Amino acid sequence: MGLTFPHTSTAVWILAACYLVAQVVAFDNSRYDNVAVYWGQNSYGAAHGSDVANYQKPLAFYCQDNAIDVFPIAFLNVFFGPGGVPSINLANTCNPTDNATFPGTNLPQCTSVGTDIKACQAKGKILTLSLGGAGGSVGFQSDSQGEALADTVWNLFLGGSSSTRPFGDAVLDGVDLDIEGGSSTGYVAFIKRLQSHASGASKKYYYTAAPQCPFPDASLGAVLSGASFDAVYVQFYNNVCGLQNYDQAQNWDFGLWDFWARNTSPNKNVKIYLGAPASSTAAGTGYQPISTLSNIAVTMRKSFPSFGGVMMWDASQAYANNRYDLAIKNALVAAGGTGFTYPACSAPAFSAGQSYTGGSKVSYNGYIWQAKFWASSTPVNDPNGEWSAISACSGSAPGSSSSSAPTTGPTAGSCANVAAWSSTSVYTGGQQVTYNGHLWTAKWWTQGDTPGGSAGAWADNGACSSSKSIGAKATAAPAPKMNSRFFRLEE
Ligand SMILES: *[C@@H]1O[C@H](CO)[C@@H](O)[C@H](O)[C@H]1NC(C)=O
């Protein structure tokens, strides 16, 4: 039944009240439609040197509408510069070469950025200081160094005080770790020290990080599990797990991040953002047309409760690319900013001892999983496992009766036309051999592991009912496992 108003004047009054309330909407980290866009590095200008008209604009230029909710300001790129003080570089907006620095330091004075920060905050947006970047001179040798930088960052950018604040009396809303190399030493101590400074503060501070999509992240993995973060902006680009391989269960790994968020992270309400390049020149790989990105984002939003929105690199690129930021915001808003309805566990329940072909789907442990290749192990949240979690789910799954079992799995017993095992041949998951009168199926890539041997590389499909096996033949080795880590184009 629709809502009806007895008096037109009442309806007008309610609409007017809603409009007034909607003018400034404070940032809400629990939503599903937040958009976080990096600002500071003039990525568009770096890629299109002659198109000066589209160079990065002052921060406030990007705060004029409701498209972007969060601006990580990039970057604090030197931790301990001259005078033991950090440095920041905001490309054409403010940097230590073109702008005045505080005496004895490489820290530029960026007063007008402070004015913009306050203007953006007045519109309900949050702005954080992003540490690192692909070209950063960053890292700690000890926890005490991490704590020392936390004290400095608190005083120079957050709720503390100092005579050398680059953004004047503007108080940023938190920090973001975009650490793309080096060890994880000191970062947990850094975050915890900031959190202890902020514990009595009058406003909320946010802690975010931007790992690359291979899970766990080489630099930030231990940090993410050691400190409490509010959001994680996963870079689904420049890697084999990037947006370009969204439709490949063996590569796409948003499920690993969701499982980590809800089961392992110190903050079980941490939000996972889908990180995307904002144009084809913003990253080496991963850029998608807006229709594709919107489809992926909305699918992730409906599949994973930890989904928080979309992150983009960067604002200059998004604006020069038909307001890519606004387009994704509209797609997320249309999909609903609040509430999560768990998809039903529609795939058959996983059945231990059964073998599945690549692409098979099962329900298990609150997720629907897809077999990356031939699989027989129990689905687990392991990047090297046989299964990829493609959606959270709830409710009881259809039982794994014989009718719902995979139809193309290994056929027990029939050894006709199956080659005998060879100790020198290379086998990939799913390939079959005969050995010792039994049919065997390789669980994964294997060479020199005897069927039935301690390596456990072969599943025993039972005694051959037909023994017309053929001679052993070599098989081609699979492509090597990709573990490429490219840096994104940032500076
Ligand atoms: C920094 O210097 C550049 C070049 O002179 C100038 O355009 C810019 O406005 C300065 N930035 C600030 C924040 O004052």
Coordinates of C-alpha atoms and ligand atoms in Angstrom, one line a residue:
M1 CA 0.0 0.0 0.0
G2 CA 1.3 3.4 -0.9
L3 CA 1.8 6.2 1.4
T4 CA -0.8 8.9 1.0
F5 CA -0.9 12.4 2.5
P6 CA -4.2 13.8 3.7
H7 CA -3.1 17.4 3.1
T8 CA -0.9 18.7 0.4
S9 CA 0.6 21.1 2.9
T10 CA 1.8 18.2 5.1
A11 CA 3.5 16.6 2.1
V12 CA 5.2 19.8 1.2
W13 CA 6.3 20.3 4.8
I14 CA 7.8 16.8 5.0
L15 CA 9.5 17.1 1.6
A16 CA 11.0 20.5 2.7
A17 CA 12.2 19.0 6.0
C18 CA 13.8 16.0 4.2
Y19 CA 15.5 18.4 1.8
L20 CA 17.0 20.4 4.6
V21 CA 18.2 17.3 6.4
A22 CA 19.7 16.0 3.2
Q23 CA 21.9 19.1 2.6
V24 CA 24.8 17.9 4.7
V25 CA 25.0 14.2 5.3
A26 CA 27.8 13.2 7.6
F27 CA 30.0 10.4 6.4
D28 CA 28.8 7.0 7.4
N29 CA 31.3 4.2 7.2
S30 CA 28.7 1.5 7.5
R31 CA 27.1 2.3 4.1
Y32 CA 27.5 0.3 0.9
D33 CA 27.7 3.2 -1.5
N34 CA 30.7 5.2 -0.4
V35 CA 33.1 6.5 -3.0
A36 CA 36.7 7.2 -1.9
V37 CA 38.9 9.0 -4.5
Y38 CA 42.6 9.8 -4.1
W39 CA 43.5 13.4 -4.6
G40 CA 47.0 15.0 -4.6
Q41 CA 49.1 13.3 -7.3
N42 CA 47.7 14.8 -10.5
S43 CA 47.7 11.4 -12.2
Y44 CA 46.0 12.8 -15.3
G45 CA 48.7 15.5 -15.7
A46 CA 51.4 12.9 -15.2
A47 CA 50.0 10.9 -18.1
H48 CA 48.9 13.8 -20.4
G49 CA 51.6 16.4 -19.9
S50 CA 50.3 18.8 -22.6
D51 CA 46.7 18.9 -21.5
V52 CA 47.2 21.5 -18.8
A53 CA 43.5 22.4 -18.7
N54 CA 42.8 19.0 -17.2
Y55 CA 45.5 19.0 -14.6
Q56 CA 44.6 18.5 -11.0
K57 CA 42.5 21.3 -9.6
P58 CA 42.4 22.5 -5.9
L59 CA 40.8 20.0 -3.5
A60 CA 37.6 22.0 -3.0
F61 CA 36.9 21.8 -6.8
Y62 CA 36.1 18.1 -6.3
C63 CA 33.8 18.7 -3.3
Q64 CA 31.1 20.5 -5.1
D65 CA 28.7 17.6 -5.4
N66 CA 27.9 14.4 -3.6
A67 CA 29.9 12.0 -5.8
I68 CA 32.9 11.6 -3.6
D69 CA 32.7 10.8 0.1
V70 CA 36.3 10.3 1.1
F71 CA 39.5 11.9 -0.1
P72 CA 42.7 10.3 0.9
I73 CA 45.3 13.1 0.3
A74 CA 48.3 11.7 -1.4
F75 CA 51.0 11.6 -0.2
L76 CA 53.0 11.9 2.9
N77 CA 55.9 10.4 0.9
V78 CA 58.9 10.9 3.2
F79 CA 58.7 9.7 6.8
F80 CA 61.9 11.2 8.2
G81 CA 63.2 14.0 6.2
P82 CA 65.5 17.0 7.1
G83 CA 65.0 17.9 10.8
G84 CA 63.6 14.4 11.4
V85 CA 60.3 15.8 10.0
P86 CA 58.2 14.1 7.3
S87 CA 57.5 15.7 3.9
I88 CA 54.4 15.8 1.8
N89 CA 54.0 16.2 -2.0
L90 CA 50.7 17.1 -3.6
A91 CA 52.1 17.5 -7.1
N92 CA 51.0 20.7 -8.8
T93 CA 49.0 21.8 -5.8
C94 CA 51.7 22.0 -3.2
N95 CA 55.2 20.5 -3.0
P96 CA 58.6 21.2 -1.3
T97 CA 60.2 22.5 -4.5
D98 CA 57.6 25.1 -5.6
N99 CA 56.2 26.2 -2.3
A100 CA 57.7 27.6 0.9
T101 CA 58.8 25.0 3.5
F102 CA 59.0 25.3 7.2
P103 CA 62.6 26.3 8.2
G104 CA 65.0 23.3 8.5
T105 CA 62.5 20.9 6.9
N106 CA 61.2 19.7 3.5
L107 CA 57.7 20.2 4.7
P108 CA 55.8 22.6 2.5
Q109 CA 53.3 25.2 3.7
C110 CA 50.0 24.5 2.0
T111 CA 47.6 26.9 3.8
S112 CA 45.1 27.0 0.9
V113 CA 44.7 23.3 1.0
G114 CA 43.7 23.6 4.7
T115 CA 41.0 26.0 3.7
D116 CA 39.8 23.5 1.1
I117 CA 39.9 20.7 3.7
K118 CA 37.5 22.6 5.9
A119 CA 35.2 23.4 3.0
C120 CA 35.0 19.7 2.1
Q121 CA 34.4 18.7 5.7
A122 CA 31.6 21.2 5.9
K123 CA 29.9 19.1 3.1
G124 CA 30.1 16.0 5.2
K125 CA 33.1 14.5 3.5
I126 CA 36.1 13.0 5.3
L127 CA 39.7 13.7 4.3
T128 CA 42.6 11.5 5.4
L129 CA 46.4 11.8 5.0
S130 CA 47.7 9.0 2.8
L131 CA 51.2 7.7 3.6
G132 CA 53.4 6.1 1.1
G133 CA 52.6 5.7 -2.6
A134 CA 54.6 3.8 -5.2
G135 CA 57.5 6.1 -5.1
G136 CA 57.6 6.9 -1.4
S137 CA 60.7 7.0 0.8
V138 CA 58.9 5.2 3.7
G139 CA 59.3 2.5 6.2
F140 CA 60.3 1.9 9.8
Q141 CA 63.1 0.0 11.4
S142 CA 61.4 -0.4 14.7
D143 CA 58.1 0.1 16.5
S144 CA 59.5 3.1 18.3
Q145 CA 60.1 4.8 14.9
G146 CA 56.5 4.0 14.1
E147 CA 55.3 5.6 17.3
A148 CA 57.6 8.6 16.8
L149 CA 56.0 9.3 13.4
A150 CA 52.5 8.8 14.9
D151 CA 53.3 11.5 17.4
T152 CA 54.4 13.9 14.6
V153 CA 51.5 13.1 12.3
W154 CA 49.1 13.6 15.2
N155 CA 50.6 17.1 15.9
L156 CA 51.0 18.2 12.3
F157 CA 47.8 16.9 10.7
L158 CA 45.4 15.6 13.2
G159 CA 44.1 16.6 16.7
G160 CA 47.4 17.7 18.1
S161 CA 49.1 21.0 17.8
S162 CA 52.3 22.4 16.3
S163 CA 53.6 25.7 14.8
T164 CA 54.5 23.7 11.6
R165 CA 51.1 22.4 10.4
P166 CA 51.1 22.3 6.6
F167 CA 47.3 22.7 6.5
G168 CA 47.1 25.2 9.3
D169 CA 44.3 24.6 11.8
A170 CA 42.5 22.2 9.5
V171 CA 42.2 18.8 11.2
L172 CA 42.2 15.8 8.9
D173 CA 39.9 12.9 9.6
G174 CA 42.5 10.1 9.8
V175 CA 45.3 8.3 7.9
D176 CA 45.5 5.9 5.0
L177 CA 48.4 3.5 4.5
D178 CA 49.3 3.1 0.8
I179 CA 52.5 1.2 1.5
E180 CA 53.6 -0.6 -1.7
G181 CA 57.0 -1.9 -0.7
G182 CA 59.3 -2.7 2.2
S183 CA 58.6 -4.5 5.4
S184 CA 55.6 -4.1 7.7
T185 CA 57.7 -3.3 10.7
G186 CA 56.4 -0.4 12.8
Y187 CA 53.0 0.1 11.1
V188 CA 50.9 -1.6 13.7
A189 CA 52.7 0.5 16.4
F190 CA 52.1 3.6 14.2
I191 CA 48.3 3.0 14.0
K192 CA 47.9 2.0 17.6
R193 CA 49.8 5.1 18.8
L194 CA 47.5 7.3 16.7
Q195 CA 44.5 5.5 18.1
S196 CA 45.7 6.1 21.6
H197 CA 46.1 9.8 20.9
A198 CA 42.6 9.9 19.4
S199 CA 40.9 7.9 22.2
G200 CA 39.7 11.0 24.0
A201 CA 39.1 13.1 20.9
S202 CA 35.9 14.9 20.2
K203 CA 35.6 13.5 16.7
K204 CA 36.0 10.2 15.1
Y205 CA 39.2 9.4 13.2
Y206 CA 39.4 6.8 10.4
Y207 CA 42.2 4.4 9.6
T208 CA 42.3 2.9 6.2
A209 CA 44.8 1.0 4.0
A210 CA 45.2 0.3 0.3
P211 CA 46.7 -3.1 -0.2
Q212 CA 47.1 -4.6 -3.7
C213 CA 44.7 -7.4 -4.4
P214 CA 47.0 -10.5 -4.1
F215 CA 46.0 -11.8 -0.6
P216 CA 47.6 -11.4 1.8
D217 CA 49.3 -8.1 0.8
A218 CA 53.1 -8.4 0.8
S219 CA 53.6 -5.1 2.7
L220 CA 50.4 -4.6 4.6
G221 CA 49.1 -8.1 5.3
A222 CA 50.5 -8.4 8.8
V223 CA 49.5 -4.7 9.5
L224 CA 45.9 -5.3 8.5
S225 CA 45.7 -8.2 10.9
G226 CA 47.5 -6.5 13.7
A227 CA 45.6 -3.2 14.0
S228 CA 42.0 -2.1 13.7
F229 CA 41.1 -0.5 10.4
D230 CA 37.8 1.1 9.3
A231 CA 38.2 0.4 5.6
V232 CA 40.5 -1.3 3.2
Y233 CA 40.7 0.0 -0.3
V234 CA 41.9 -3.1 -2.3
Q235 CA 43.7 -2.2 -5.5
F236 CA 42.1 -4.4 -8.0
Y237 CA 44.5 -3.4 -10.7
N238 CA 48.1 -3.9 -11.9
N239 CA 47.8 -7.5 -10.8
V240 CA 46.4 -10.8 -12.1
C241 CA 43.6 -10.5 -9.5
G242 CA 42.6 -7.2 -11.2
L243 CA 39.3 -6.1 -12.6
Q244 CA 40.3 -7.4 -16.1
N245 CA 40.1 -11.0 -14.7
Y246 CA 36.8 -10.5 -12.8
D247 CA 35.1 -13.5 -14.5
Q248 CA 37.9 -15.9 -13.6
A249 CA 37.4 -17.7 -10.3
Q250 CA 41.1 -18.7 -10.2
N251 CA 42.0 -15.0 -10.2
W252 CA 39.2 -12.9 -8.8
D253 CA 39.6 -12.8 -5.0
F254 CA 37.2 -10.4 -3.4
G255 CA 35.9 -13.3 -1.4
L256 CA 39.3 -13.7 0.3
W257 CA 39.0 -10.1 1.5
D258 CA 35.4 -10.5 2.6
F259 CA 36.2 -13.6 4.6
W260 CA 39.2 -11.9 6.1
A261 CA 37.1 -8.9 7.0
R262 CA 34.4 -10.8 8.8
N263 CA 36.4 -13.6 10.4
T264 CA 40.0 -12.5 10.9
S265 CA 40.3 -8.7 11.0
P266 CA 40.6 -7.1 14.5
N267 CA 37.6 -5.0 13.4
K268 CA 35.0 -7.4 12.2
N269 CA 33.0 -4.4 10.7
V270 CA 35.9 -3.3 8.5
K271 CA 34.7 -2.3 5.0
I272 CA 36.2 -3.6 1.8
Y273 CA 36.3 -1.2 -1.1
L274 CA 36.6 -2.2 -4.7
G275 CA 39.6 -0.3 -5.9
A276 CA 39.7 0.8 -9.6
P277 CA 41.7 2.9 -11.9
A278 CA 39.7 6.0 -12.9
S279 CA 40.9 5.8 -16.5
S280 CA 43.0 3.7 -18.9
T281 CA 46.0 5.8 -18.1
A282 CA 45.6 5.6 -14.3
A283 CA 47.1 2.1 -14.0
G284 CA 48.9 -0.5 -16.1
T285 CA 46.0 -3.0 -16.1
G286 CA 42.5 -3.2 -14.6
Y287 CA 40.7 -0.2 -16.1
Q288 CA 37.2 -1.1 -17.2
P289 CA 34.4 0.9 -19.1
I290 CA 32.0 2.4 -16.6
S291 CA 29.2 -0.1 -17.4
T292 CA 31.6 -3.0 -16.6
L293 CA 32.8 -1.5 -13.4
S294 CA 29.3 -0.7 -12.3
N295 CA 28.2 -4.2 -12.9
I296 CA 31.1 -5.6 -10.9
A297 CA 30.6 -3.2 -8.1
V298 CA 26.9 -3.9 -7.8
T299 CA 27.5 -7.6 -7.9
M300 CA 30.1 -7.4 -5.1
R301 CA 27.7 -5.1 -3.2
K302 CA 25.0 -7.8 -3.4
S303 CA 27.4 -10.7 -2.7
F304 CA 29.6 -9.6 0.2
P305 CA 28.4 -8.0 3.5
S306 CA 31.8 -6.2 4.0
F307 CA 31.5 -4.3 0.8
G308 CA 31.8 -0.6 1.5
G309 CA 31.9 1.1 -1.9
V310 CA 34.4 1.9 -4.6
M311 CA 37.9 3.4 -4.3
M312 CA 39.5 5.2 -7.3
W313 CA 42.8 6.4 -8.4
D314 CA 42.6 9.4 -8.8
A315 CA 40.3 12.5 -8.8
S316 CA 42.0 14.2 -11.8
Q317 CA 41.6 11.1 -13.9
A318 CA 38.0 10.6 -12.9
Y319 CA 37.0 14.1 -13.8
A320 CA 38.8 14.0 -17.2
N321 CA 37.1 10.6 -17.9
N322 CA 33.4 11.8 -18.1
R323 CA 33.0 12.0 -14.3
Y324 CA 33.8 8.3 -13.8
D325 CA 33.4 9.0 -10.1
L326 CA 29.9 10.4 -10.4
A327 CA 28.9 7.5 -12.6
I328 CA 30.0 4.8 -10.1
K329 CA 28.4 6.8 -7.3
N330 CA 25.0 6.7 -9.1
A331 CA 25.3 3.0 -9.7
L332 CA 26.1 2.3 -6.0
V333 CA 23.2 4.6 -4.8
A334 CA 20.8 2.8 -7.2
A335 CA 21.8 -0.6 -5.7
G336 CA 21.0 0.7 -2.2
G337 CA 23.3 2.4 0.4
T338 CA 22.1 0.4 3.4
G339 CA 21.1 -3.1 4.3
F340 CA 22.4 -6.4 3.1
T341 CA 20.3 -9.4 2.0
Y342 CA 22.2 -12.6 2.0
P343 CA 21.8 -14.5 -1.2
A344 CA 20.5 -18.0 -0.7
C345 CA 23.0 -20.9 -0.6
S346 CA 21.6 -22.1 -3.9
A347 CA 24.6 -24.3 -4.9
P348 CA 24.6 -27.9 -3.7
A349 CA 26.2 -28.5 -0.3
F350 CA 29.9 -29.4 -0.5
S351 CA 30.3 -33.1 -0.1
A352 CA 33.6 -34.3 1.4
G353 CA 35.3 -37.0 -0.6
Q354 CA 33.6 -35.9 -3.8
S355 CA 35.6 -34.5 -6.7
Y356 CA 34.5 -31.5 -8.6
T357 CA 35.5 -30.1 -12.0
G358 CA 36.7 -26.6 -12.5
G359 CA 33.8 -24.1 -12.4
S360 CA 31.6 -26.3 -10.2
K361 CA 29.8 -24.4 -7.4
V362 CA 29.1 -25.6 -3.9
S363 CA 27.7 -24.1 -0.7
Y364 CA 29.8 -24.4 2.4
N365 CA 30.5 -22.4 5.6
G366 CA 28.3 -19.4 4.6
Y367 CA 29.6 -19.0 1.1
I368 CA 29.0 -20.2 -2.4
W369 CA 32.4 -21.4 -3.7
Q370 CA 33.5 -22.0 -7.2
A371 CA 36.2 -24.6 -8.1
K372 CA 39.2 -22.9 -9.6
F373 CA 40.1 -26.2 -11.3
W374 CA 39.6 -29.8 -10.5
A375 CA 38.9 -29.8 -6.7
S376 CA 38.3 -32.3 -4.0
S377 CA 39.5 -30.5 -0.8
T378 CA 37.2 -28.7 1.6
P379 CA 36.7 -25.0 0.7
V380 CA 38.9 -22.7 2.8
N381 CA 39.9 -19.1 2.7
D382 CA 43.3 -19.7 1.2
P383 CA 44.7 -18.0 -1.9
N384 CA 46.3 -21.3 -2.9
G385 CA 43.2 -23.3 -2.3
E386 CA 41.1 -25.1 -4.9
W387 CA 38.0 -22.9 -4.3
S388 CA 37.2 -19.3 -4.6
A389 CA 34.4 -17.7 -2.5
I390 CA 32.2 -16.0 -5.0
S391 CA 29.4 -14.9 -2.7
A392 CA 28.3 -15.0 0.9
C393 CA 25.1 -16.9 1.4
S394 CA 22.7 -18.0 4.0
G395 CA 20.1 -20.8 4.5
S396 CA 20.4 -24.5 4.0
A397 CA 22.0 -25.6 0.7
P398 CA 20.4 -28.3 -1.4
G399 CA 21.8 -31.6 -0.3
S400 CA 24.5 -33.2 -2.2
S401 CA 22.5 -36.0 -3.7
S402 CA 23.8 -37.9 -6.7
S403 CA 21.5 -35.9 -8.9
S404 CA 23.1 -32.6 -7.8
A405 CA 26.6 -33.9 -8.0
P406 CA 28.9 -32.6 -10.8
T407 CA 28.2 -34.6 -13.9
T408 CA 31.6 -34.3 -15.5
G409 CA 33.8 -35.5 -12.6
P410 CA 36.2 -38.4 -12.9
T411 CA 34.4 -41.6 -13.6
A412 CA 35.5 -44.2 -11.1
G413 CA 36.8 -47.5 -12.3
S414 CA 36.8 -47.0 -16.1
C415 CA 40.4 -47.1 -17.2
A416 CA 39.8 -47.4 -20.9
N417 CA 42.1 -45.2 -22.9
V418 CA 43.7 -43.7 -19.7
A419 CA 47.5 -43.6 -19.8
A420 CA 49.6 -45.4 -17.2
W421 CA 51.3 -43.0 -14.7
S422 CA 54.8 -41.9 -15.6
S423 CA 57.2 -40.7 -13.0
T424 CA 58.6 -38.1 -15.4
S425 CA 55.4 -36.7 -16.8
V426 CA 53.9 -33.4 -15.7
Y427 CA 50.2 -33.6 -14.7
T428 CA 47.7 -30.9 -14.0
G429 CA 44.7 -31.0 -11.6
G430 CA 42.0 -33.3 -13.1
Q431 CA 44.2 -35.4 -15.3
Q432 CA 43.8 -39.1 -14.9
V433 CA 46.2 -42.0 -15.0
T434 CA 46.2 -45.7 -14.2
Y435 CA 48.5 -47.1 -11.6
N436 CA 48.7 -50.4 -9.7
G437 CA 45.3 -51.5 -11.2
H438 CA 43.5 -48.3 -10.1
L439 CA 42.3 -45.2 -11.8
W440 CA 43.8 -42.0 -10.2
T441 CA 43.0 -38.3 -10.7
A442 CA 45.6 -35.5 -10.1
K443 CA 44.5 -33.1 -7.4
W444 CA 46.8 -30.3 -8.6
W445 CA 50.0 -29.8 -10.6
T446 CA 52.2 -32.8 -9.9
Q447 CA 55.3 -34.5 -11.2
G448 CA 57.1 -37.5 -9.8
D449 CA 54.5 -38.1 -7.0
T450 CA 53.5 -41.7 -7.0
P451 CA 49.7 -42.3 -6.9
G452 CA 48.9 -43.3 -3.4
G453 CA 52.2 -41.9 -2.2
S454 CA 52.8 -39.6 0.8
A455 CA 52.6 -36.4 -1.4
G456 CA 48.8 -37.0 -1.6
A457 CA 48.7 -35.6 -5.1
W458 CA 46.4 -38.2 -6.5
A459 CA 42.8 -39.1 -5.7
D460 CA 42.1 -42.9 -5.9
N461 CA 39.1 -43.5 -8.0
G462 CA 39.1 -47.2 -7.4
A463 CA 40.1 -50.4 -9.2
C464 CA 39.9 -50.4 -12.9
S465 CA 36.8 -52.2 -14.2
S466 CA 38.3 -52.0 -17.7
S467 CA 42.1 -52.2 -18.0
K468 CA 42.7 -51.3 -21.6
S469 CA 45.0 -48.5 -20.7
I470 CA 47.3 -47.0 -23.2
G471 CA 51.0 -46.2 -22.9
A472 CA 52.2 -43.2 -20.9
K473 CA 52.4 -39.9 -22.8
A474 CA 54.0 -36.7 -21.7
T475 CA 51.6 -33.7 -21.2
A476 CA 52.4 -30.1 -21.6
A477 CA 53.4 -28.2 -18.4
P478 CA 50.8 -25.6 -17.4
A479 CA 51.6 -21.9 -17.5
P480 CA 53.6 -20.9 -14.4
K481 CA 51.6 -19.5 -11.5
M482 CA 51.4 -15.8 -11.8
N483 CA 52.5 -13.8 -8.8
S484 CA 53.2 -10.5 -10.6
R485 CA 53.2 -7.3 -8.6
F486 CA 53.4 -4.2 -10.6
F487 CA 53.4 -0.7 -9.2
R488 CA 50.6 1.5 -10.3
L489 CA 51.5 4.7 -12.1
E490 CA 51.5 7.3 -9.5
E491 CA 54.3 9.8 -9.6
Ligands
LIG1 C1 52.5 26.1 -4.6 O1 53.3 26.7 -5.7 C2 52.6 26.7 -6.9 C3 53.6 27.2 -8.0 O2 54.0 28.5 -7.7 C4 51.3 27.5 -6.9 O3 50.7 27.4 -8.1 C5 50.5 26.9 -5.8 O4 49.3 27.7 -5.6 C6 51.2 26.8 -4.5 N1 50.4 26.1 -3.5 C7 50.0 26.6 -2.4 C8 49.1 25.7 -1.6 O5 50.2 27.7 -2.0

